[in-house]
Amino acid sequence: MKNIVIIGSSGGNLFNLGGAKPVQLLEEILKQAHAAGLNVKNIQFIAAKESMDTAKSNTDAAIYGYKENAVLPLFEASLKEVNHEAAKLDQMIADSIRNGEVDGIIAMSADTKAVNKETLTAAIERKLPIVGTGGTSMAAMTSMGANVISSSGTTGSTSRTRAISFISSLCKHWNIKFNPIIGSYEKAQPTNTATWKNINIRGIMVSSLPGFIAMALILAVSQIPALKGLTDIFDLMINALPVMLAVIAAKQVSELDEVSIIAGVIAGVLSVQGGIIGGIIGGIAAGILVQFFFRKCIEWKFPITTVNIVSGGLSGLIAGLIVYYLIGPVALQAGNLIKEIIEQTVAFNPILAGVLAGVLIWPAILGGVYHAAILPIVLLEMEKTGNSFLGAVDMVGLVMVAAGINLANIIAPRDRGESAVAAPGFLINMGFGTFVESAYPFMFSNKIVFGGALVSAGLGGALVGLFNVRGTAYVPSFTAPFLSNNITGFIIAMAVPLIVAFLITLAANKLPSKQKAAKKSEDKVAV
């Protein structure tokens, strides 16, 4: 196993005394090194509050090292004091290099004249391969006779892309196979894993909800006569939705942070004519291409800045042009067709459509179908009008019913502890328009409550159909009617299922449970 040492310094926006930014960069290098089978022998990294070009002796600074298999701030003080401590670590690393315990160096804006001088001198003596960033310091190392095998700038790069570039260059030098790790620390996966496994339509839709809710708020405010001018803002936000979805999709698929965000923006802008379906397809394609081009450019030893430009810019451009010329028109028609089917179904018999939607929405969310099937349709409806038939059914059939069940268990719980469980659920459902899962314990433990939820939801759906309501959930209940096309109708449609679910649950709680009946029977036998 090859041993490496990380040295360097940075200041300005990277610095956060005792914080995460230097740690994020160094831990990313550790993660990639581990993927390559390399061992990090030691770290000497100095972070200053100001740019190293302007930092003074009294500038706040910290030295980060490698201790107990973790990146930790070893010493925090003024830059003068930190440099003094760093010199001791510099000598220690130099000794380990001369003892043959180190095989390579990663240097990031290393100080060739002071705190990294001994390390670099020892590395030159043993002709160790050095990779890193920092134009001035890398040039100085080369002039000193260092074996610099790769040097690149930091423009347009991220912690992850820099780390991959460093480790890839060392592995190329040693003929070691390296599959970079891409993803969060919790669920990191090598880039040779099929990228399509990262595609998660549910995750994309859920992450995009805030944008749709913001659009609905603009629509509601624009109904005020004095604020009619906001309708132009609403139209602008509709056009921004595909871009938002493309960015989310690209980032989730590629997991390459800023590089994938740029690719998603470019693809999204070119996918606007395809609606939200076009945006999702463009973003997914951009995410896949980002990983492909990133991996290839690293293999071809492109400078890291060029790697990011190619993988971010070119990926977004190719994906966006494909959607613009080929997929966009079809995606737009598909979205319009889905919305037309919903509209025609509701128009045929709105009350029946509402009843069916209300009754089926609970089995859908319990069976995991809601986020995969219903939520995308809700967002497709909102893309056109800013509110939705199924969105209204969601509010009355799920949120209000859950709130009614919770309220009954606050006022008259079957068991003493249930009141404390139900209270947060009621407050969240009423205050935020979500957390219907809070009703599950009461529904699963009592068939009457479960049946009452279905009845209440069906009744709420029927009222949505009767009043031709279009609305949304995921907002405070007292604001939801103002985001709909029928304020009075939505208030009625929300209040009725809440009251019905409340009364049915209240009645069910007053009935003796099987456990209590069994206990009474046992007591009688005992007597």
Short mmCIF file of C-alpha atoms in Angstrom, two decimals:
data_model
loop_
_atom_site.label_atom_id
_atom_site.label_comp_id
_atom_site.label_asym_id
_atom_site.label_seq_id
_atom_site.Cartn_x
_atom_site.Cartn_y
_atom_site.Cartn_z
CA MET A 1 0.00 0.00 0.00
CA LYS A 2 1.30 3.44 -0.97
CA ASN A 3 1.52 6.09 1.74
CA ILE A 4 0.84 9.75 0.97
CA VAL A 5 1.12 13.03 2.83
CA ILE A 6 -1.11 16.09 2.37
CA ILE A 7 0.42 19.53 2.90
CA GLY A 8 -0.73 23.04 2.10
CA SER A 9 -2.47 26.18 3.18
CA SER A 10 -5.41 28.35 2.26
CA GLY A 11 -7.21 31.44 3.44
CA GLY A 12 -10.22 33.62 2.78
CA ASN A 13 -13.47 31.88 1.89
CA LEU A 14 -12.09 28.39 2.60
CA PHE A 15 -11.35 29.26 6.20
CA ASN A 16 -13.73 28.55 9.08
CA LEU A 17 -11.82 28.25 12.32
CA GLY A 18 -12.61 24.82 13.72
CA GLY A 19 -15.32 24.50 11.07
CA ALA A 20 -16.20 22.30 8.11
CA LYS A 21 -14.69 23.90 5.00
CA PRO A 22 -11.05 22.78 5.37
CA VAL A 23 -12.33 19.49 6.77
CA GLN A 24 -14.58 18.99 3.74
CA LEU A 25 -11.66 19.36 1.32
CA LEU A 26 -9.31 17.14 3.31
CA GLU A 27 -11.93 14.47 4.00
CA GLU A 28 -12.78 14.36 0.30
CA ILE A 29 -9.11 13.59 -0.41
CA LEU A 30 -9.17 10.92 2.30
CA LYS A 31 -12.26 9.34 0.78
CA GLN A 32 -10.77 9.20 -2.71
CA ALA A 33 -7.47 7.92 -1.34
CA HIS A 34 -9.28 5.13 0.46
CA ALA A 35 -11.08 4.21 -2.78
CA ALA A 36 -7.70 3.89 -4.49
CA GLY A 37 -6.21 1.80 -1.69
CA LEU A 38 -3.82 4.57 -0.61
CA ASN A 39 -2.98 5.33 3.00
CA VAL A 40 -2.80 8.91 4.24
CA LYS A 41 0.25 8.96 6.47
CA ASN A 42 -0.08 12.53 7.71
CA ILE A 43 -1.65 15.93 7.07
CA GLN A 44 -0.29 19.42 7.61
CA PHE A 45 -2.80 21.99 6.38
CA ILE A 46 -2.89 25.63 7.52
CA ALA A 47 -6.09 27.67 7.20
CA ALA A 48 -6.11 31.44 7.75
CA LYS A 49 -8.99 33.86 8.09
CA GLU A 50 -7.62 36.11 5.36
CA SER A 51 -6.06 35.38 2.00
CA MET A 52 -2.49 34.17 2.40
CA ASP A 53 -1.39 37.06 0.19
CA THR A 54 -2.65 39.62 2.72
CA ALA A 55 -2.57 37.65 6.00
CA LYS A 56 -0.59 39.19 8.85
CA SER A 57 1.20 37.56 11.75
CA ASN A 58 -1.78 38.21 14.06
CA THR A 59 -4.41 36.83 11.62
CA ASP A 60 -6.55 34.04 13.12
CA ALA A 61 -5.42 30.67 11.82
CA ALA A 62 -5.54 26.95 12.49
CA ILE A 63 -3.46 23.93 11.60
CA TYR A 64 -5.31 20.76 10.58
CA GLY A 65 -3.76 17.33 10.97
CA TYR A 66 -4.56 13.63 10.86
CA LYS A 67 -5.31 12.12 14.24
CA GLU A 68 -7.25 8.98 15.16
CA ASN A 69 -8.21 8.46 11.50
CA ALA A 70 -9.92 11.85 11.33
CA VAL A 71 -9.14 15.38 10.16
CA LEU A 72 -8.92 17.57 13.24
CA PRO A 73 -7.79 21.13 14.06
CA LEU A 74 -4.60 20.48 16.03
CA PHE A 75 -3.85 24.06 17.03
CA GLU A 76 -5.74 27.36 16.74
CA ALA A 77 -4.09 30.73 17.35
CA SER A 78 -2.50 33.60 15.43
CA LEU A 79 -0.87 32.81 12.10
CA LYS A 80 2.59 33.42 13.62
CA GLU A 81 1.98 30.88 16.38
CA VAL A 82 0.35 28.40 13.98
CA ASN A 83 3.34 28.61 11.63
CA HIS A 84 5.66 27.90 14.56
CA GLU A 85 3.71 24.72 15.40
CA ALA A 86 3.47 23.79 11.71
CA ALA A 87 7.27 23.89 11.43
CA LYS A 88 7.51 21.13 14.05
CA LEU A 89 5.07 18.96 12.08
CA ASP A 90 6.97 19.82 8.88
CA GLN A 91 10.17 18.37 10.37
CA MET A 92 8.31 15.28 11.57
CA ILE A 93 6.94 14.62 8.07
CA ALA A 94 10.37 15.21 6.52
CA ASP A 95 11.88 12.61 8.85
CA SER A 96 9.24 10.04 7.88
CA ILE A 97 9.96 10.73 4.19
CA ARG A 98 13.68 10.15 4.70
CA ASN A 99 12.87 6.93 6.57
CA GLY A 100 11.06 5.66 3.46
CA GLU A 101 7.60 5.81 5.05
CA VAL A 102 6.05 8.14 2.42
CA ASP A 103 5.55 7.45 -1.30
CA GLY A 104 3.84 10.60 -2.59
CA ILE A 105 2.83 14.17 -1.76
CA ILE A 106 -0.36 16.20 -2.32
CA ALA A 107 0.52 19.89 -2.05
CA MET A 108 -2.04 22.69 -2.10
CA SER A 109 -0.50 26.18 -2.16
CA ALA A 110 2.39 24.81 -0.12
CA ASP A 111 4.94 27.18 1.40
CA THR A 112 8.25 26.24 -0.21
CA LYS A 113 10.27 28.74 1.84
CA ALA A 114 9.02 28.14 5.38
CA VAL A 115 6.46 25.76 6.90
CA ASN A 116 6.69 23.14 4.12
CA LYS A 117 10.35 23.60 3.28
CA GLU A 118 11.68 20.51 5.10
CA THR A 119 8.96 18.23 3.73
CA LEU A 120 9.60 19.36 0.15
CA THR A 121 13.37 19.11 0.55
CA ALA A 122 13.04 15.52 1.74
CA ALA A 123 10.57 14.73 -1.09
CA ILE A 124 13.05 16.11 -3.66
CA GLU A 125 15.86 14.01 -2.17
CA ARG A 126 13.80 10.84 -2.57
CA LYS A 127 12.23 11.97 -5.87
CA LEU A 128 8.71 11.42 -4.58
CA PRO A 129 5.85 12.20 -7.03
CA ILE A 130 4.07 15.44 -6.14
CA VAL A 131 0.63 16.58 -7.28
CA GLY A 132 -1.24 19.69 -6.29
CA THR A 133 -2.59 23.16 -6.94
CA GLY A 134 -1.28 26.69 -6.58
CA GLY A 135 0.50 28.08 -9.62
CA THR A 136 3.25 29.96 -7.79
CA SER A 137 4.11 27.26 -5.26
CA MET A 138 3.97 24.42 -7.83
CA ALA A 139 6.27 26.40 -10.15
CA ALA A 140 8.67 27.00 -7.25
CA MET A 141 8.74 23.28 -6.46
CA THR A 142 9.51 22.46 -10.08
CA SER A 143 12.37 24.97 -10.13
CA MET A 144 13.72 23.36 -6.95
CA GLY A 145 13.89 20.02 -8.76
CA ALA A 146 10.73 18.43 -7.37
CA ASN A 147 9.12 15.52 -9.24
CA VAL A 148 5.84 17.34 -10.00
CA ILE A 149 3.72 14.92 -12.03
CA SER A 150 0.52 16.98 -12.08
CA SER A 151 -0.28 20.62 -11.40
CA SER A 152 -3.57 22.43 -11.93
CA GLY A 153 -5.45 25.53 -10.90
CA THR A 154 -8.52 25.76 -8.70
CA THR A 155 -10.71 27.87 -11.02
CA GLY A 156 -14.07 26.20 -11.54
CA SER A 157 -13.13 23.25 -9.33
CA THR A 158 -14.69 21.85 -6.16
CA SER A 159 -13.33 19.87 -3.23
CA ARG A 160 -14.49 16.64 -4.83
CA THR A 161 -13.13 17.32 -8.31
CA ARG A 162 -9.79 18.48 -6.90
CA ALA A 163 -9.49 15.38 -4.72
CA ILE A 164 -10.28 13.06 -7.62
CA SER A 165 -7.74 14.84 -9.79
CA PHE A 166 -4.99 14.48 -7.15
CA ILE A 167 -5.57 10.80 -6.46
CA SER A 168 -6.09 9.95 -10.13
CA SER A 169 -2.71 11.48 -11.07
CA LEU A 170 -0.89 9.55 -8.34
CA CYS A 171 -2.62 6.30 -9.30
CA LYS A 172 -1.67 6.83 -12.95
CA HIS A 173 1.94 7.31 -11.88
CA TRP A 174 1.92 4.09 -9.83
CA ASN A 175 -0.25 2.11 -12.30
CA ILE A 176 -2.94 1.63 -9.67
CA LYS A 177 -6.55 1.15 -10.78
CA PHE A 178 -8.73 3.93 -9.39
CA ASN A 179 -12.50 4.21 -9.49
CA PRO A 180 -13.38 7.62 -8.01
CA ILE A 181 -16.02 7.79 -5.33
CA ILE A 182 -18.91 10.09 -6.18
CA GLY A 183 -21.67 10.81 -3.71
CA SER A 184 -22.19 11.88 -0.12
CA TYR A 185 -20.07 10.43 2.65
CA GLU A 186 -23.05 8.43 3.82
CA LYS A 187 -23.80 6.74 0.48
CA ALA A 188 -20.65 7.09 -1.57
CA GLN A 189 -20.42 4.89 -4.63
CA PRO A 190 -17.74 4.37 -7.27
CA THR A 191 -18.23 5.98 -10.66
CA ASN A 192 -18.22 2.61 -12.37
CA THR A 193 -21.55 1.88 -10.71
CA ALA A 194 -24.46 2.29 -13.13
CA THR A 195 -25.44 5.95 -12.99
CA TRP A 196 -29.04 5.18 -13.83
CA LYS A 197 -29.45 3.71 -10.34
CA ASN A 198 -29.31 7.29 -9.04
CA ILE A 199 -32.40 8.27 -11.03
CA ASN A 200 -35.22 8.83 -8.56
CA ILE A 201 -38.30 10.59 -9.95
CA ARG A 202 -39.87 10.67 -6.50
CA GLY A 203 -36.82 12.43 -5.06
CA ILE A 204 -36.79 14.95 -7.89
CA MET A 205 -40.48 15.77 -7.45
CA VAL A 206 -40.35 16.07 -3.68
CA SER A 207 -37.27 18.30 -3.82
CA SER A 208 -38.98 20.58 -6.35
CA LEU A 209 -42.12 21.15 -4.27
CA PRO A 210 -40.96 24.47 -2.74
CA GLY A 211 -40.72 25.98 -6.22
CA PHE A 212 -44.26 24.96 -7.10
CA ILE A 213 -45.58 26.28 -3.79
CA ALA A 214 -43.79 29.59 -4.40
CA MET A 215 -45.51 29.77 -7.78
CA ALA A 216 -48.89 29.08 -6.16
CA LEU A 217 -48.28 31.88 -3.66
CA ILE A 218 -47.55 34.32 -6.49
CA LEU A 219 -50.74 33.22 -8.23
CA ALA A 220 -52.78 33.82 -5.07
CA VAL A 221 -51.29 37.25 -4.42
CA SER A 222 -51.80 38.24 -8.07
CA GLN A 223 -55.57 37.86 -7.56
CA ILE A 224 -55.55 41.00 -5.40
CA PRO A 225 -56.65 43.86 -7.70
CA ALA A 226 -53.78 46.11 -6.66
CA LEU A 227 -51.24 43.36 -7.45
CA LYS A 228 -52.48 42.20 -10.84
CA GLY A 229 -49.05 42.97 -12.27
CA LEU A 230 -47.71 39.85 -10.54
CA THR A 231 -49.32 37.71 -13.23
CA ASP A 232 -46.21 38.42 -15.33
CA ILE A 233 -44.10 37.07 -12.47
CA PHE A 234 -46.31 33.95 -12.40
CA ASP A 235 -45.72 33.37 -16.12
CA LEU A 236 -41.99 33.83 -15.58
CA MET A 237 -41.98 31.29 -12.76
CA ILE A 238 -43.80 28.74 -14.92
CA ASN A 239 -40.96 28.99 -17.43
CA ALA A 240 -38.44 28.57 -14.61
CA LEU A 241 -39.91 25.27 -13.40
CA PRO A 242 -38.16 23.07 -16.02
CA VAL A 243 -34.84 24.71 -15.12
CA MET A 244 -35.39 24.00 -11.42
CA LEU A 245 -36.27 20.36 -12.07
CA ALA A 246 -33.32 19.93 -14.43
CA VAL A 247 -30.89 21.23 -11.79
CA ILE A 248 -32.32 18.92 -9.12
CA ALA A 249 -32.25 15.93 -11.48
CA ALA A 250 -28.69 16.59 -12.68
CA LYS A 251 -27.36 17.01 -9.14
CA GLN A 252 -29.08 13.89 -7.83
CA VAL A 253 -27.97 11.73 -10.74
CA SER A 254 -24.33 12.84 -10.95
CA GLU A 255 -23.71 13.90 -7.32
CA LEU A 256 -20.93 16.22 -8.48
CA ASP A 257 -22.14 19.36 -6.70
CA GLU A 258 -21.44 22.64 -8.54
CA VAL A 259 -20.41 20.95 -11.78
CA SER A 260 -23.73 19.14 -12.07
CA ILE A 261 -25.66 22.28 -11.08
CA ILE A 262 -24.13 24.18 -14.00
CA ALA A 263 -24.94 21.30 -16.35
CA GLY A 264 -28.51 21.22 -15.01
CA VAL A 265 -29.02 24.95 -15.52
CA ILE A 266 -27.81 24.81 -19.12
CA ALA A 267 -29.92 21.72 -19.88
CA GLY A 268 -32.94 23.23 -18.10
CA VAL A 269 -32.82 26.50 -20.02
CA LEU A 270 -32.82 24.56 -23.29
CA SER A 271 -35.60 22.27 -22.03
CA VAL A 272 -38.12 25.00 -21.13
CA GLN A 273 -40.28 24.29 -24.19
CA GLY A 274 -40.66 20.68 -23.03
CA GLY A 275 -42.32 21.67 -19.75
CA ILE A 276 -41.49 19.94 -16.50
CA ILE A 277 -41.21 16.53 -18.19
CA GLY A 278 -38.67 17.99 -20.60
CA GLY A 279 -36.81 19.57 -17.68
CA ILE A 280 -36.60 16.27 -15.81
CA ILE A 281 -35.39 14.39 -18.89
CA GLY A 282 -32.84 17.10 -19.69
CA GLY A 283 -31.56 17.13 -16.12
CA ILE A 284 -31.25 13.35 -15.93
CA ALA A 285 -29.39 13.26 -19.26
CA ALA A 286 -27.11 16.07 -18.09
CA GLY A 287 -26.34 14.22 -14.85
CA ILE A 288 -25.43 11.03 -16.71
CA LEU A 289 -23.23 12.92 -19.17
CA VAL A 290 -21.52 14.89 -16.37
CA GLN A 291 -20.28 11.68 -14.78
CA PHE A 292 -19.24 10.24 -18.17
CA PHE A 293 -17.26 13.28 -19.30
CA PHE A 294 -15.80 13.85 -15.84
CA ARG A 295 -14.46 10.30 -15.68
CA LYS A 296 -13.09 10.42 -19.23
CA CYS A 297 -11.40 13.79 -18.77
CA ILE A 298 -9.71 12.56 -15.59
CA GLU A 299 -8.49 9.48 -17.47
CA TRP A 300 -7.13 11.72 -20.24
CA LYS A 301 -5.24 13.80 -17.63
CA PHE A 302 -7.00 17.06 -18.43
CA PRO A 303 -6.32 19.90 -15.95
CA ILE A 304 -9.02 19.99 -13.31
CA THR A 305 -10.35 23.37 -14.48
CA THR A 306 -10.76 21.97 -17.99
CA VAL A 307 -12.37 18.82 -16.57
CA ASN A 308 -15.06 20.92 -14.91
CA ILE A 309 -15.62 23.11 -17.96
CA VAL A 310 -16.03 20.10 -20.24
CA SER A 311 -18.10 17.95 -17.87
CA GLY A 312 -20.30 20.82 -16.68
CA GLY A 313 -20.69 22.94 -19.81
CA LEU A 314 -20.59 20.31 -22.54
CA SER A 315 -22.85 17.86 -20.68
CA GLY A 316 -25.54 20.47 -20.12
CA LEU A 317 -25.30 21.68 -23.68
CA ILE A 318 -25.60 18.23 -25.27
CA ALA A 319 -28.48 17.16 -23.00
CA GLY A 320 -30.30 20.47 -23.51
CA LEU A 321 -29.98 20.40 -27.30
CA ILE A 322 -31.30 16.84 -27.44
CA VAL A 323 -34.38 17.90 -25.47
CA TYR A 324 -34.74 21.14 -27.42
CA TYR A 325 -34.74 19.52 -30.85
CA LEU A 326 -35.98 15.96 -30.24
CA ILE A 327 -37.62 15.28 -26.88
CA GLY A 328 -39.08 18.67 -25.91
CA PRO A 329 -42.12 18.72 -28.23
CA VAL A 330 -43.00 15.11 -27.35
CA ALA A 331 -42.54 15.77 -23.61
CA LEU A 332 -44.77 18.84 -23.78
CA GLN A 333 -47.50 16.88 -25.57
CA ALA A 334 -47.23 14.07 -23.02
CA GLY A 335 -47.65 16.54 -20.17
CA ASN A 336 -50.60 18.21 -21.84
CA LEU A 337 -52.18 14.81 -22.51
CA ILE A 338 -51.97 13.83 -18.84
CA LYS A 339 -53.52 17.14 -17.77
CA GLU A 340 -56.23 16.78 -20.42
CA ILE A 341 -57.13 13.29 -19.19
CA ILE A 342 -57.49 14.61 -15.63
CA GLU A 343 -59.62 17.53 -16.81
CA GLN A 344 -61.87 15.33 -18.96
CA THR A 345 -62.31 12.82 -16.16
CA VAL A 346 -63.31 15.55 -13.72
CA ALA A 347 -65.57 17.21 -16.28
CA PHE A 348 -67.40 13.92 -16.97
CA ASN A 349 -68.58 13.56 -13.37
CA PRO A 350 -66.73 15.85 -10.93
CA ILE A 351 -68.39 14.48 -7.78
CA LEU A 352 -67.68 10.85 -8.69
CA ALA A 353 -64.12 11.76 -9.68
CA GLY A 354 -63.67 13.49 -6.32
CA VAL A 355 -65.06 10.55 -4.37
CA LEU A 356 -62.79 8.06 -6.15
CA ALA A 357 -59.74 10.29 -5.74
CA GLY A 358 -60.50 10.86 -2.06
CA VAL A 359 -61.07 7.20 -1.24
CA LEU A 360 -58.05 5.98 -3.21
CA ILE A 361 -55.57 8.60 -2.03
CA TRP A 362 -55.09 6.90 1.36
CA PRO A 363 -54.30 3.45 -0.15
CA ALA A 364 -52.01 5.26 -2.61
CA ILE A 365 -49.92 6.92 0.08
CA LEU A 366 -49.92 3.81 2.27
CA GLY A 367 -48.79 1.71 -0.68
CA GLY A 368 -46.02 4.11 -1.69
CA VAL A 369 -47.74 5.07 -4.93
CA TYR A 370 -48.49 8.68 -4.00
CA HIS A 371 -45.04 10.18 -4.57
CA ALA A 372 -44.37 8.08 -7.64
CA ALA A 373 -47.70 8.65 -9.43
CA ILE A 374 -50.01 11.21 -7.82
CA LEU A 375 -47.46 13.91 -6.91
CA PRO A 376 -46.09 14.13 -10.49
CA ILE A 377 -49.65 14.61 -11.76
CA VAL A 378 -50.27 17.30 -9.14
CA LEU A 379 -47.15 19.14 -10.30
CA LEU A 380 -48.16 18.77 -13.96
CA GLU A 381 -51.52 20.34 -13.15
CA MET A 382 -49.86 23.15 -11.20
CA GLU A 383 -47.49 23.84 -14.08
CA LYS A 384 -50.44 25.03 -16.12
CA THR A 385 -52.70 26.77 -13.60
CA GLY A 386 -50.76 27.11 -10.35
CA ASN A 387 -53.15 24.79 -8.50
CA SER A 388 -54.51 21.29 -8.93
CA PHE A 389 -57.62 19.10 -8.59
CA LEU A 390 -55.60 16.29 -7.01
CA GLY A 391 -53.74 18.87 -4.94
CA ALA A 392 -57.06 19.96 -3.45
CA VAL A 393 -58.00 16.31 -2.82
CA ASP A 394 -54.63 15.88 -1.10
CA MET A 395 -55.43 18.73 1.31
CA VAL A 396 -58.98 17.68 2.13
CA GLY A 397 -58.56 13.89 1.91
CA LEU A 398 -55.20 13.45 3.60
CA VAL A 399 -54.19 16.52 5.59
CA MET A 400 -57.59 17.48 6.98
CA VAL A 401 -58.58 13.88 7.71
CA ALA A 402 -55.29 13.29 9.53
CA ALA A 403 -55.83 16.50 11.48
CA GLY A 404 -59.34 15.38 12.46
CA ILE A 405 -58.06 12.01 13.68
CA ASN A 406 -55.30 13.70 15.67
CA LEU A 407 -57.70 16.22 17.18
CA ALA A 408 -60.02 13.48 18.42
CA ASN A 409 -57.11 11.73 20.09
CA ILE A 410 -56.07 14.95 21.76
CA ILE A 411 -59.51 15.60 23.22
CA ALA A 412 -60.60 12.04 24.04
CA PRO A 413 -57.71 9.57 23.60
CA ARG A 414 -58.27 5.86 24.10
CA ASP A 415 -55.08 5.66 26.14
CA ARG A 416 -53.44 8.42 28.14
CA GLY A 417 -50.23 8.51 26.12
CA GLU A 418 -52.00 8.96 22.78
CA SER A 419 -52.80 12.61 23.44
CA ALA A 420 -49.11 13.55 23.57
CA VAL A 421 -48.52 11.63 20.31
CA ALA A 422 -51.47 13.23 18.51
CA ALA A 423 -50.82 16.87 19.45
CA PRO A 424 -47.69 17.43 17.28
CA GLY A 425 -49.39 15.72 14.35
CA PHE A 426 -52.41 18.00 14.55
CA LEU A 427 -50.31 21.15 14.82
CA ILE A 428 -48.05 20.20 11.92
CA ASN A 429 -50.92 19.22 9.64
CA MET A 430 -52.77 22.46 10.37
CA GLY A 431 -49.68 24.64 10.38
CA PHE A 432 -47.73 23.17 7.45
CA GLY A 433 -50.19 21.11 5.39
CA THR A 434 -48.19 17.90 5.69
CA PHE A 435 -47.37 15.00 8.07
CA VAL A 436 -50.39 12.80 7.34
CA GLU A 437 -48.27 9.91 8.65
CA SER A 438 -49.15 11.12 12.15
CA ALA A 439 -52.55 9.45 11.76
CA TYR A 440 -51.12 6.01 10.92
CA PRO A 441 -50.86 4.68 14.52
CA PHE A 442 -54.54 5.43 15.17
CA MET A 443 -55.71 4.11 11.79
CA PHE A 444 -53.73 0.87 12.02
CA SER A 445 -54.85 0.15 15.58
CA ASN A 446 -58.56 0.68 14.93
CA LYS A 447 -60.49 -0.48 11.86
CA ILE A 448 -63.28 2.01 12.53
CA VAL A 449 -60.82 4.91 12.46
CA PHE A 450 -59.30 3.54 9.25
CA GLY A 451 -62.71 3.20 7.63
CA GLY A 452 -63.65 6.65 8.89
CA ALA A 453 -60.57 8.09 7.19
CA LEU A 454 -61.65 6.61 3.85
CA VAL A 455 -65.22 7.85 4.26
CA SER A 456 -64.08 11.33 5.27
CA ALA A 457 -61.60 11.52 2.40
CA GLY A 458 -64.24 10.39 -0.09
CA LEU A 459 -66.66 13.01 1.23
CA GLY A 460 -63.99 15.71 1.00
CA GLY A 461 -63.18 14.65 -2.56
CA ALA A 462 -66.87 14.82 -3.48
CA LEU A 463 -67.02 18.41 -2.21
CA VAL A 464 -63.89 19.27 -4.20
CA GLY A 465 -65.68 17.99 -7.29
CA LEU A 466 -68.97 19.68 -6.39
CA PHE A 467 -67.36 23.10 -5.95
CA ASN A 468 -64.88 22.56 -8.82
CA VAL A 469 -61.99 23.36 -6.48
CA ARG A 470 -58.37 23.52 -7.58
CA GLY A 471 -55.85 23.91 -4.76
CA THR A 472 -52.74 22.50 -3.12
CA ALA A 473 -51.45 20.91 0.08
CA TYR A 474 -48.02 21.51 1.68
CA VAL A 475 -49.09 24.98 2.87
CA PRO A 476 -50.61 26.17 6.17
CA SER A 477 -54.27 25.15 6.25
CA PHE A 478 -55.47 28.72 6.87
CA THR A 479 -53.71 29.91 3.70
CA ALA A 480 -54.73 26.99 1.44
CA PRO A 481 -58.16 28.42 0.47
CA PHE A 482 -56.52 31.64 -0.72
CA LEU A 483 -54.28 29.64 -3.07
CA SER A 484 -57.30 27.98 -4.69
CA ASN A 485 -59.71 29.02 -7.41
CA ASN A 486 -62.71 28.83 -5.02
CA ILE A 487 -62.06 30.15 -1.52
CA THR A 488 -65.48 29.40 -0.04
CA GLY A 489 -65.76 26.01 -1.70
CA PHE A 490 -62.33 24.97 -0.47
CA ILE A 491 -63.08 26.06 3.11
CA ILE A 492 -66.20 23.87 3.11
CA ALA A 493 -64.37 20.98 1.45
CA MET A 494 -61.63 21.20 4.11
CA ALA A 495 -63.88 21.63 7.14
CA VAL A 496 -66.32 18.77 6.44
CA PRO A 497 -63.82 15.87 6.25
CA LEU A 498 -61.95 17.23 9.30
CA ILE A 499 -65.19 17.26 11.33
CA VAL A 500 -66.36 13.86 10.06
CA ALA A 501 -62.97 12.20 10.73
CA PHE A 502 -62.96 13.84 14.17
CA LEU A 503 -66.45 12.56 15.07
CA ILE A 504 -65.85 9.01 13.78
CA THR A 505 -62.56 8.76 15.66
CA LEU A 506 -64.17 10.19 18.78
CA ALA A 507 -66.92 7.58 18.60
CA ALA A 508 -64.42 4.79 17.94
CA ASN A 509 -62.35 5.79 20.95
CA LYS A 510 -65.39 5.55 23.23
CA LEU A 511 -66.05 1.95 22.18
CA PRO A 512 -64.38 -0.66 24.41
CA SER A 513 -61.24 -2.03 22.82
CA LYS A 514 -60.58 -5.78 22.45
CA GLN A 515 -57.81 -5.53 25.00
CA LYS A 516 -60.08 -3.90 27.58
CA ALA A 517 -62.85 -6.42 26.86
CA ALA A 518 -60.42 -9.30 27.22
CA LYS A 519 -59.13 -7.89 30.51
CA LYS A 520 -62.68 -7.54 31.88
CA SER A 521 -63.36 -11.14 30.87
CA GLU A 522 -60.21 -12.31 32.65
CA ASP A 523 -61.18 -10.35 35.76
CA LYS A 524 -64.61 -12.02 35.81
CA VAL A 525 -63.04 -15.47 35.48
CA ALA A 526 -60.59 -14.63 38.27
CA VAL A 527 -63.48 -13.60 40.53
#
